[in-house]
CSV table of N, CA and C in Angstrom, one decimal:
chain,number,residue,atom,x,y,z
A,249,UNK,N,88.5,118.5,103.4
A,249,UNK,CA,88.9,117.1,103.6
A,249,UNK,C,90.2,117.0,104.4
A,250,UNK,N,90.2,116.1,105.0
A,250,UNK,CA,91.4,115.9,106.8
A,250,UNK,C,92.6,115.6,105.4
A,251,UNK,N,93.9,115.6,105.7
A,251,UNK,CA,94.7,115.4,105.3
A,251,UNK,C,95.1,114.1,105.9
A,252,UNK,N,95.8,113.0,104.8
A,252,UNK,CA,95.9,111.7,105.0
A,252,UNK,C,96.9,111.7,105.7
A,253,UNK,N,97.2,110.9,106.6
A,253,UNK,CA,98.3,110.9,107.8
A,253,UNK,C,99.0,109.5,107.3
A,254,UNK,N,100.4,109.4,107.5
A,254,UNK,CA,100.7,107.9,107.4
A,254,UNK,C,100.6,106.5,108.6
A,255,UNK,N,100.2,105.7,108.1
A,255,UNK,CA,100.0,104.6,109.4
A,255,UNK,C,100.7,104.8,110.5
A,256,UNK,N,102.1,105.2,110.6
A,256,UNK,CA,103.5,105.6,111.4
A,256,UNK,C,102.6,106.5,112.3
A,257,UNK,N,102.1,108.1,111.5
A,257,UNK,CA,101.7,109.1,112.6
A,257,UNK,C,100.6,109.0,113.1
A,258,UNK,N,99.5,108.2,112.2
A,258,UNK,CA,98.4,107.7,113.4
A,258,UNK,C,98.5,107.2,114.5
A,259,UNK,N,99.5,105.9,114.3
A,259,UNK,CA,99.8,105.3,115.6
A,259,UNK,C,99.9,105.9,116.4
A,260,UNK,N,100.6,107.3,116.5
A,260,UNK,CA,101.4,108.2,117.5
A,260,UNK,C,100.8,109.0,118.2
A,261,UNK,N,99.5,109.5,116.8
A,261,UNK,CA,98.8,110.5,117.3
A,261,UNK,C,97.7,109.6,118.3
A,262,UNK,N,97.5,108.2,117.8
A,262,UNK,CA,96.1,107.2,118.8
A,262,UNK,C,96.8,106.8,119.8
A,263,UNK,N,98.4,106.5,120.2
A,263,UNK,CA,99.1,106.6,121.3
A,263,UNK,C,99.1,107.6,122.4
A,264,UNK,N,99.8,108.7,122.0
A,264,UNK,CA,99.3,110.0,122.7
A,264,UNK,C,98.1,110.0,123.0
A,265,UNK,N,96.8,109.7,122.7
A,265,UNK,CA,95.3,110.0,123.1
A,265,UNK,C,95.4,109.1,123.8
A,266,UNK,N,95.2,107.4,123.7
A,266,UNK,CA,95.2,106.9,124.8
A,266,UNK,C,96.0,106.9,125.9
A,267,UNK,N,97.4,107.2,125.9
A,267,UNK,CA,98.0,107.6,127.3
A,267,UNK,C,97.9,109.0,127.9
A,268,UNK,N,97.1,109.8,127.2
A,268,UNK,CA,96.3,110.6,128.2
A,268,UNK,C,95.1,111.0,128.7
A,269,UNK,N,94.8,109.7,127.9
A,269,UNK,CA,93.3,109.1,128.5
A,269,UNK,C,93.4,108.4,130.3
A,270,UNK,N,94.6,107.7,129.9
A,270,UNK,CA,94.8,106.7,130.8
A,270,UNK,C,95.2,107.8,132.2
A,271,UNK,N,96.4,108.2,132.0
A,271,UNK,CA,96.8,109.4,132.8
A,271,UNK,C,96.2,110.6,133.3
A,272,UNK,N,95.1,111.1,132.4
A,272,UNK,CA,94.7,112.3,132.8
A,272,UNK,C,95.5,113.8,132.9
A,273,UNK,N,96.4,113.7,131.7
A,273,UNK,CA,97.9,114.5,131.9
A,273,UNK,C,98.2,114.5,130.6
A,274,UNK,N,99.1,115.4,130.2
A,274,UNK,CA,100.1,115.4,129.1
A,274,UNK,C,100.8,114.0,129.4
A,275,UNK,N,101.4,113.9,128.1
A,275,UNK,CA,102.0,113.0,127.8
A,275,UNK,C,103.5,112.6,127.7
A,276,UNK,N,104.6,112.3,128.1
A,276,UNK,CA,106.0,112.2,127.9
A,276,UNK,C,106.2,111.3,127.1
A,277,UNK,N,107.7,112.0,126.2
A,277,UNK,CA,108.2,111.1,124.5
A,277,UNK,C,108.8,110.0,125.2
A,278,UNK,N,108.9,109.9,126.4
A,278,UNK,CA,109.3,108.4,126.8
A,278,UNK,C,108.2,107.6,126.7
A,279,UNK,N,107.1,108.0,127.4
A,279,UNK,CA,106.0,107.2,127.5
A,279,UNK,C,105.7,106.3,126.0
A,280,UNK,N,105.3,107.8,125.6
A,280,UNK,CA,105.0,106.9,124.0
A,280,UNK,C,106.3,106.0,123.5
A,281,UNK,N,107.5,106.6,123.3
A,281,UNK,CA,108.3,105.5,122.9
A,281,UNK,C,108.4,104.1,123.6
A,282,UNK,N,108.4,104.3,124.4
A,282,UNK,CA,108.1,102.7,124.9
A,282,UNK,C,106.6,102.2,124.7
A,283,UNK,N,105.9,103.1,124.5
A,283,UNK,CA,104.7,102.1,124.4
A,283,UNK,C,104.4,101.7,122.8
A,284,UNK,N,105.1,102.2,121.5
A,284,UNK,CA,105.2,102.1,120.2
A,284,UNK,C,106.3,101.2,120.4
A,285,UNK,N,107.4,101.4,121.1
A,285,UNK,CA,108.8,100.0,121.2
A,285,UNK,C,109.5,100.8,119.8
A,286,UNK,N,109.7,102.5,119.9
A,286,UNK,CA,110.7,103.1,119.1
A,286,UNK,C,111.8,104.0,120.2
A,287,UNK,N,112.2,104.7,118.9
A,287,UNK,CA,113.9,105.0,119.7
A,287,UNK,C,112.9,107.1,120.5
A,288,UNK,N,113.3,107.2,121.5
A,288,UNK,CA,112.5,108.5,121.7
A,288,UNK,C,113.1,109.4,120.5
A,289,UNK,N,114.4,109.1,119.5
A,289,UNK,CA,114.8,110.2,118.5
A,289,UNK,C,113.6,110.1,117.7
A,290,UNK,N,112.9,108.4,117.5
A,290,UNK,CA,111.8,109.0,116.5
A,290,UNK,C,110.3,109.1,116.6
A,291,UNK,N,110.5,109.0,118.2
A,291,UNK,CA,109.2,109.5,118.9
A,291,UNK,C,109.1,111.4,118.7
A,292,UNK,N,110.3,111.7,119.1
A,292,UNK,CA,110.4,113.2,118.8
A,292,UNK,C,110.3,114.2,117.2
A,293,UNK,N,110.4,113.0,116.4
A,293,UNK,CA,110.5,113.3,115.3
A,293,UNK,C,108.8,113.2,115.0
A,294,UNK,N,108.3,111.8,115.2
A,294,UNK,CA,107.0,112.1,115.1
A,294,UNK,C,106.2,113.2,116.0
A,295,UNK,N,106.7,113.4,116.9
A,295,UNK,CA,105.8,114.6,118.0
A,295,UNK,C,106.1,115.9,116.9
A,296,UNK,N,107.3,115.9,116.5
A,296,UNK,CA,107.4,117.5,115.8
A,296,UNK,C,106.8,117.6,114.5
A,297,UNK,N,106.6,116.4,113.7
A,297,UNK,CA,105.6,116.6,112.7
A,297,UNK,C,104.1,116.6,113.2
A,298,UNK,N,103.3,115.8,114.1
A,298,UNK,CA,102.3,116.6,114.9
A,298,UNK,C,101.7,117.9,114.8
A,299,UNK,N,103.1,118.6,115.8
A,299,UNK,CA,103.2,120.0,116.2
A,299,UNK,C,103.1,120.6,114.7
A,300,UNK,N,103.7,120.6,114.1
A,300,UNK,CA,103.6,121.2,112.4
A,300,UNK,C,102.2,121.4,112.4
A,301,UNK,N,101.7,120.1,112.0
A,301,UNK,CA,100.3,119.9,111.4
A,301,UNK,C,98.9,120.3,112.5
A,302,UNK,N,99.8,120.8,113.7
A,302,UNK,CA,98.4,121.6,114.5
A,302,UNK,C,98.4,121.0,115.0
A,303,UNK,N,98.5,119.1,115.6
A,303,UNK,CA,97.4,118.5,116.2
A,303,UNK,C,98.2,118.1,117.5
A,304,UNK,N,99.4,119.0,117.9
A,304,UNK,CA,99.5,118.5,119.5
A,304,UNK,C,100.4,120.3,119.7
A,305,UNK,N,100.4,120.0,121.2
A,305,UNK,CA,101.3,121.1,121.5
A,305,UNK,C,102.6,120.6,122.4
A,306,UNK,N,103.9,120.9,122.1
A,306,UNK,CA,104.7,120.4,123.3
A,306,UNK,C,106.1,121.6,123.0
A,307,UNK,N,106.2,121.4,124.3
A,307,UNK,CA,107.8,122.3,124.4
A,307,UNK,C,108.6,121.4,124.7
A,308,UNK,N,110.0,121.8,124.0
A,308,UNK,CA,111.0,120.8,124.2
A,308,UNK,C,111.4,120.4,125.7
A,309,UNK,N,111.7,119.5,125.9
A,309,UNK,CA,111.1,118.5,127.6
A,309,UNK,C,110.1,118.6,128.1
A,310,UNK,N,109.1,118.7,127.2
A,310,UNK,CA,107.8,119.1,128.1
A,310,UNK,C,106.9,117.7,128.2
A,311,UNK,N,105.4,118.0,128.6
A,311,UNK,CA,104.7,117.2,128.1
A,311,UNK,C,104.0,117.7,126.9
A,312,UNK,N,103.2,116.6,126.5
A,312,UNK,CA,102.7,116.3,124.9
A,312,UNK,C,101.1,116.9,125.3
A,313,UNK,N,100.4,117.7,124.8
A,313,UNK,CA,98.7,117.7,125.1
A,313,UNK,C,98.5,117.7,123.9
A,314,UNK,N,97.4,117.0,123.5
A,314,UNK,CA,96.9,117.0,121.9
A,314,UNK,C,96.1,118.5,122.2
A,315,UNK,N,96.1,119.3,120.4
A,315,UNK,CA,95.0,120.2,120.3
A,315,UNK,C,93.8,119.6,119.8
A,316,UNK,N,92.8,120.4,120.5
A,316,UNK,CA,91.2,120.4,119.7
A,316,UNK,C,91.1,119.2,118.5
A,317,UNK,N,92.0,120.2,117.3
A,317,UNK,CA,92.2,119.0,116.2
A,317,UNK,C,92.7,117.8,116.2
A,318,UNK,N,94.3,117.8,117.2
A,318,UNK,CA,94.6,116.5,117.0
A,318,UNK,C,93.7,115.5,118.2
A,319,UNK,N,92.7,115.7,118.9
A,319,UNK,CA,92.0,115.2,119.7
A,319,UNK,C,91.3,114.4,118.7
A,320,UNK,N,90.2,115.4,117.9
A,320,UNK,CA,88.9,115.0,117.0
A,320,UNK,C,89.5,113.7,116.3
A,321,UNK,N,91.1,114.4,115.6
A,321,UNK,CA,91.8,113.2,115.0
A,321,UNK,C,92.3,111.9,115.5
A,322,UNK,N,92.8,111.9,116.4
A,322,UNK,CA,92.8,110.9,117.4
A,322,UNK,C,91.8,110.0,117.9
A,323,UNK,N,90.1,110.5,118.1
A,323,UNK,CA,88.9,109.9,118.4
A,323,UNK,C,88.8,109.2,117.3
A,324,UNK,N,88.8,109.8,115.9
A,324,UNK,CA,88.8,109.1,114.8
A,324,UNK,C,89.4,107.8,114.6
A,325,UNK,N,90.6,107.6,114.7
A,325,UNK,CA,91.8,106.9,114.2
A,325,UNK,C,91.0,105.3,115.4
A,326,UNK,N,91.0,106.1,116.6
A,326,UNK,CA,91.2,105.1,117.7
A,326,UNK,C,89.6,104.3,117.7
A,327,UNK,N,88.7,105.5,117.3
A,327,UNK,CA,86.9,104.6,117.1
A,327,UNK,C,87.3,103.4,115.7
A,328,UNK,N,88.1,103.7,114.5
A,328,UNK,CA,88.4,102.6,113.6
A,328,UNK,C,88.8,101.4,114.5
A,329,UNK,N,90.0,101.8,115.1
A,329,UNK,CA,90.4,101.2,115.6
A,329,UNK,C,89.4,99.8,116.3
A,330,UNK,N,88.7,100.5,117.6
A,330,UNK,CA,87.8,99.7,118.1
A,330,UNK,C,87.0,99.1,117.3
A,331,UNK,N,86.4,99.9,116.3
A,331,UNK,CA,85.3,99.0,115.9
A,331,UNK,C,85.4,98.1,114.8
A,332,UNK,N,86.8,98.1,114.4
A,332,UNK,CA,87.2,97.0,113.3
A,332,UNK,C,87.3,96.1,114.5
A,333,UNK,N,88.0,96.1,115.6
A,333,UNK,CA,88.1,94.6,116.3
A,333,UNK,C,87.2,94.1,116.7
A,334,UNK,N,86.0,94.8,116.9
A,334,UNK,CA,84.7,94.6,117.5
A,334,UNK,C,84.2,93.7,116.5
A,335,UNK,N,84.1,94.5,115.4
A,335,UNK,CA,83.7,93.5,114.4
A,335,UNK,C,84.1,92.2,113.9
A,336,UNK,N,85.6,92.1,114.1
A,336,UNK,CA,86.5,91.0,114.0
A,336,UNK,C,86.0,90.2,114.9
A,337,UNK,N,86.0,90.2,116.1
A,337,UNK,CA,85.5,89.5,117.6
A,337,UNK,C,84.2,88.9,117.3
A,338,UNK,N,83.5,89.7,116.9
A,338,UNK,CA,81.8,89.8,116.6
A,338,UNK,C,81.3,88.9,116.0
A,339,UNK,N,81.3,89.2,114.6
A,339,UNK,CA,80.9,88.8,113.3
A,339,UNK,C,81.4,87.6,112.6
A,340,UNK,N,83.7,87.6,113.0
A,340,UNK,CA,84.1,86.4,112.7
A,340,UNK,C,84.9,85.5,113.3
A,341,UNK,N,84.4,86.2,114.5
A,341,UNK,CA,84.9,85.2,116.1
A,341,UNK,C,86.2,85.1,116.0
A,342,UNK,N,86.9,86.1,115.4
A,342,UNK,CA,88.1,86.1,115.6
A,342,UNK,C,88.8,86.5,117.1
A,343,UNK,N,89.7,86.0,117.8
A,343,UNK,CA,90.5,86.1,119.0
A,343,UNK,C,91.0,87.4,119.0
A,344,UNK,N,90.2,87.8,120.5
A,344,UNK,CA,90.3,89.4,120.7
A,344,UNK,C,92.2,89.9,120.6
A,345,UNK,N,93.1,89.3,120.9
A,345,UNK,CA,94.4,89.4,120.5
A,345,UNK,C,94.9,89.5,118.9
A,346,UNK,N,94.1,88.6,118.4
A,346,UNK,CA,94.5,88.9,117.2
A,346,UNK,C,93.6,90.1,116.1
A,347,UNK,N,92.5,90.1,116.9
A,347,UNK,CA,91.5,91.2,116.3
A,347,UNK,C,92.3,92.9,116.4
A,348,UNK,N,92.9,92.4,117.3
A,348,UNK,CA,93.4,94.1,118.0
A,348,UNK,C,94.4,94.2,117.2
A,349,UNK,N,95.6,93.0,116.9
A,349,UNK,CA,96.7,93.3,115.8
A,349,UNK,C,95.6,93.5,114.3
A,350,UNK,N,95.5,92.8,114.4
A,350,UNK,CA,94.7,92.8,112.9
A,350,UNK,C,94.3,94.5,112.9
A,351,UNK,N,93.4,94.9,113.6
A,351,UNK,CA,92.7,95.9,113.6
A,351,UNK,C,93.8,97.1,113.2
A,352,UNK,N,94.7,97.1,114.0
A,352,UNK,CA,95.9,98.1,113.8
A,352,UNK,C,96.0,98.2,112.5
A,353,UNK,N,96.3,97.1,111.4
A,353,UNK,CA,97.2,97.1,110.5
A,353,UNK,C,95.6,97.8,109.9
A,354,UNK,N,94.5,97.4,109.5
A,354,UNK,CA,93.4,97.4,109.2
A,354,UNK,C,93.0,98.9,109.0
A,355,UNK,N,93.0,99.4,110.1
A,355,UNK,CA,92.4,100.9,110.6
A,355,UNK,C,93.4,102.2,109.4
A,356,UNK,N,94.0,101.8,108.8
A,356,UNK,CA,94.8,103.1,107.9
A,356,UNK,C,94.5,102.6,106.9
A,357,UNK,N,94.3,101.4,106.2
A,357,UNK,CA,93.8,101.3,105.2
A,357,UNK,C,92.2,101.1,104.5
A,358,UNK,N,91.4,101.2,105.5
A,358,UNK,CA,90.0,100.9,104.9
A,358,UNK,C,89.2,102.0,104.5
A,359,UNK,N,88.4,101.5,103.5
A,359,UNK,CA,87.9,102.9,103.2
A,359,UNK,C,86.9,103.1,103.4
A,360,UNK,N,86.5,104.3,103.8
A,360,UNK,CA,85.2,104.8,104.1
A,360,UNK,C,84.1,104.3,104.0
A,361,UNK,N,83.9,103.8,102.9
A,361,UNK,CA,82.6,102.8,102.4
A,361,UNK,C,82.7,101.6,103.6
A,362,UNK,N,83.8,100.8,103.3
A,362,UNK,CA,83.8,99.6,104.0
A,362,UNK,C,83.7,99.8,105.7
A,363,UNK,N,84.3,101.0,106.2
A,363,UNK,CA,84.3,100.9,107.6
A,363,UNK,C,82.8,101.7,108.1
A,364,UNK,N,82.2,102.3,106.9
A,364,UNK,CA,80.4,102.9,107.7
A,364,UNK,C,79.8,101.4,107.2
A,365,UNK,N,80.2,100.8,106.6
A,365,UNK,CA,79.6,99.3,106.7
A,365,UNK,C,79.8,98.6,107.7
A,366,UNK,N,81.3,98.6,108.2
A,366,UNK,CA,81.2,98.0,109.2
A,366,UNK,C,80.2,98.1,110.8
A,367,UNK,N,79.9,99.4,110.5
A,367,UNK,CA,79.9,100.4,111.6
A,367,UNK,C,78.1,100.4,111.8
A,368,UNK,N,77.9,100.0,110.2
A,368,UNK,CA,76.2,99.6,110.2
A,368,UNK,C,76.0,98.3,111.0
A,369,UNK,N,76.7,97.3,110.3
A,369,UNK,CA,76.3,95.9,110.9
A,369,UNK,C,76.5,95.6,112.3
A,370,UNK,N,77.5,96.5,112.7
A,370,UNK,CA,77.8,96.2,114.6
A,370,UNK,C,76.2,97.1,114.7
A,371,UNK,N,76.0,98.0,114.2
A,371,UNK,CA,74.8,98.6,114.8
A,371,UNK,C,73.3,97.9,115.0
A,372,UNK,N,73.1,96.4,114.2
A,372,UNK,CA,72.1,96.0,113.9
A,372,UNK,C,71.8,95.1,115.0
């Protein structure tokens, strides 16, 4: 069983994956700090708990590249992501702006049950 991450390091680790989605590159602790709107002290603090837990690799001033693991983890976090808003959008016509906040807050606390539910009904 994956070890529970806190809403804080998800963000960071679904941050990282999408700006190097976007870029095609490692990632810089500026980048993500500005894109989370934190201080890069605690961008770096989250990059080094990461690095602990396996799921990125970085040298100090370097760039950020997720490993293998924190990839899989990252697809994870970021597919909740999507498909709670989808559903939000979908099912209760909620406004894609607010479905995406919503979704955030949403995505670290649902549970398994409820989100392969959700995952059923977008499927139908």
């Amino acid at each position: 069983m994956e070890k529970k991450l806190t809403e804080s390091i998800e963000d960071y680790i679904e941050t990282i994956y999408l700006e190097s989605q976007k870029h095609g590159k490692g990632v810089r602790i500026t980048d993500v700090a500005l894109e989370l709107k934190v201080s890069k002290a605690s961008a770096n603090d989250a990059v080094r708990k990461l690095k602990e837990l396996g799921y990125v690799e970085h040298e100090r001033y370097g760039q950020i590249y997720l490993t293998e693991a924190g990839k899989h983890r990252a697809e994870k976090v970021y597919e909740k992501h999507r498909l709670i808003t989808e559903f939000l959008v979908k099912a209760l016509e909620v406004s894609l702006g607010t479905a995406e906040k919503d979704a955030c807050g949403i995505e670290h606390i649902i549970s398994d049950e409820s989100f392969e539910k959700m995952k059923a009904y977008l499927d139908q």
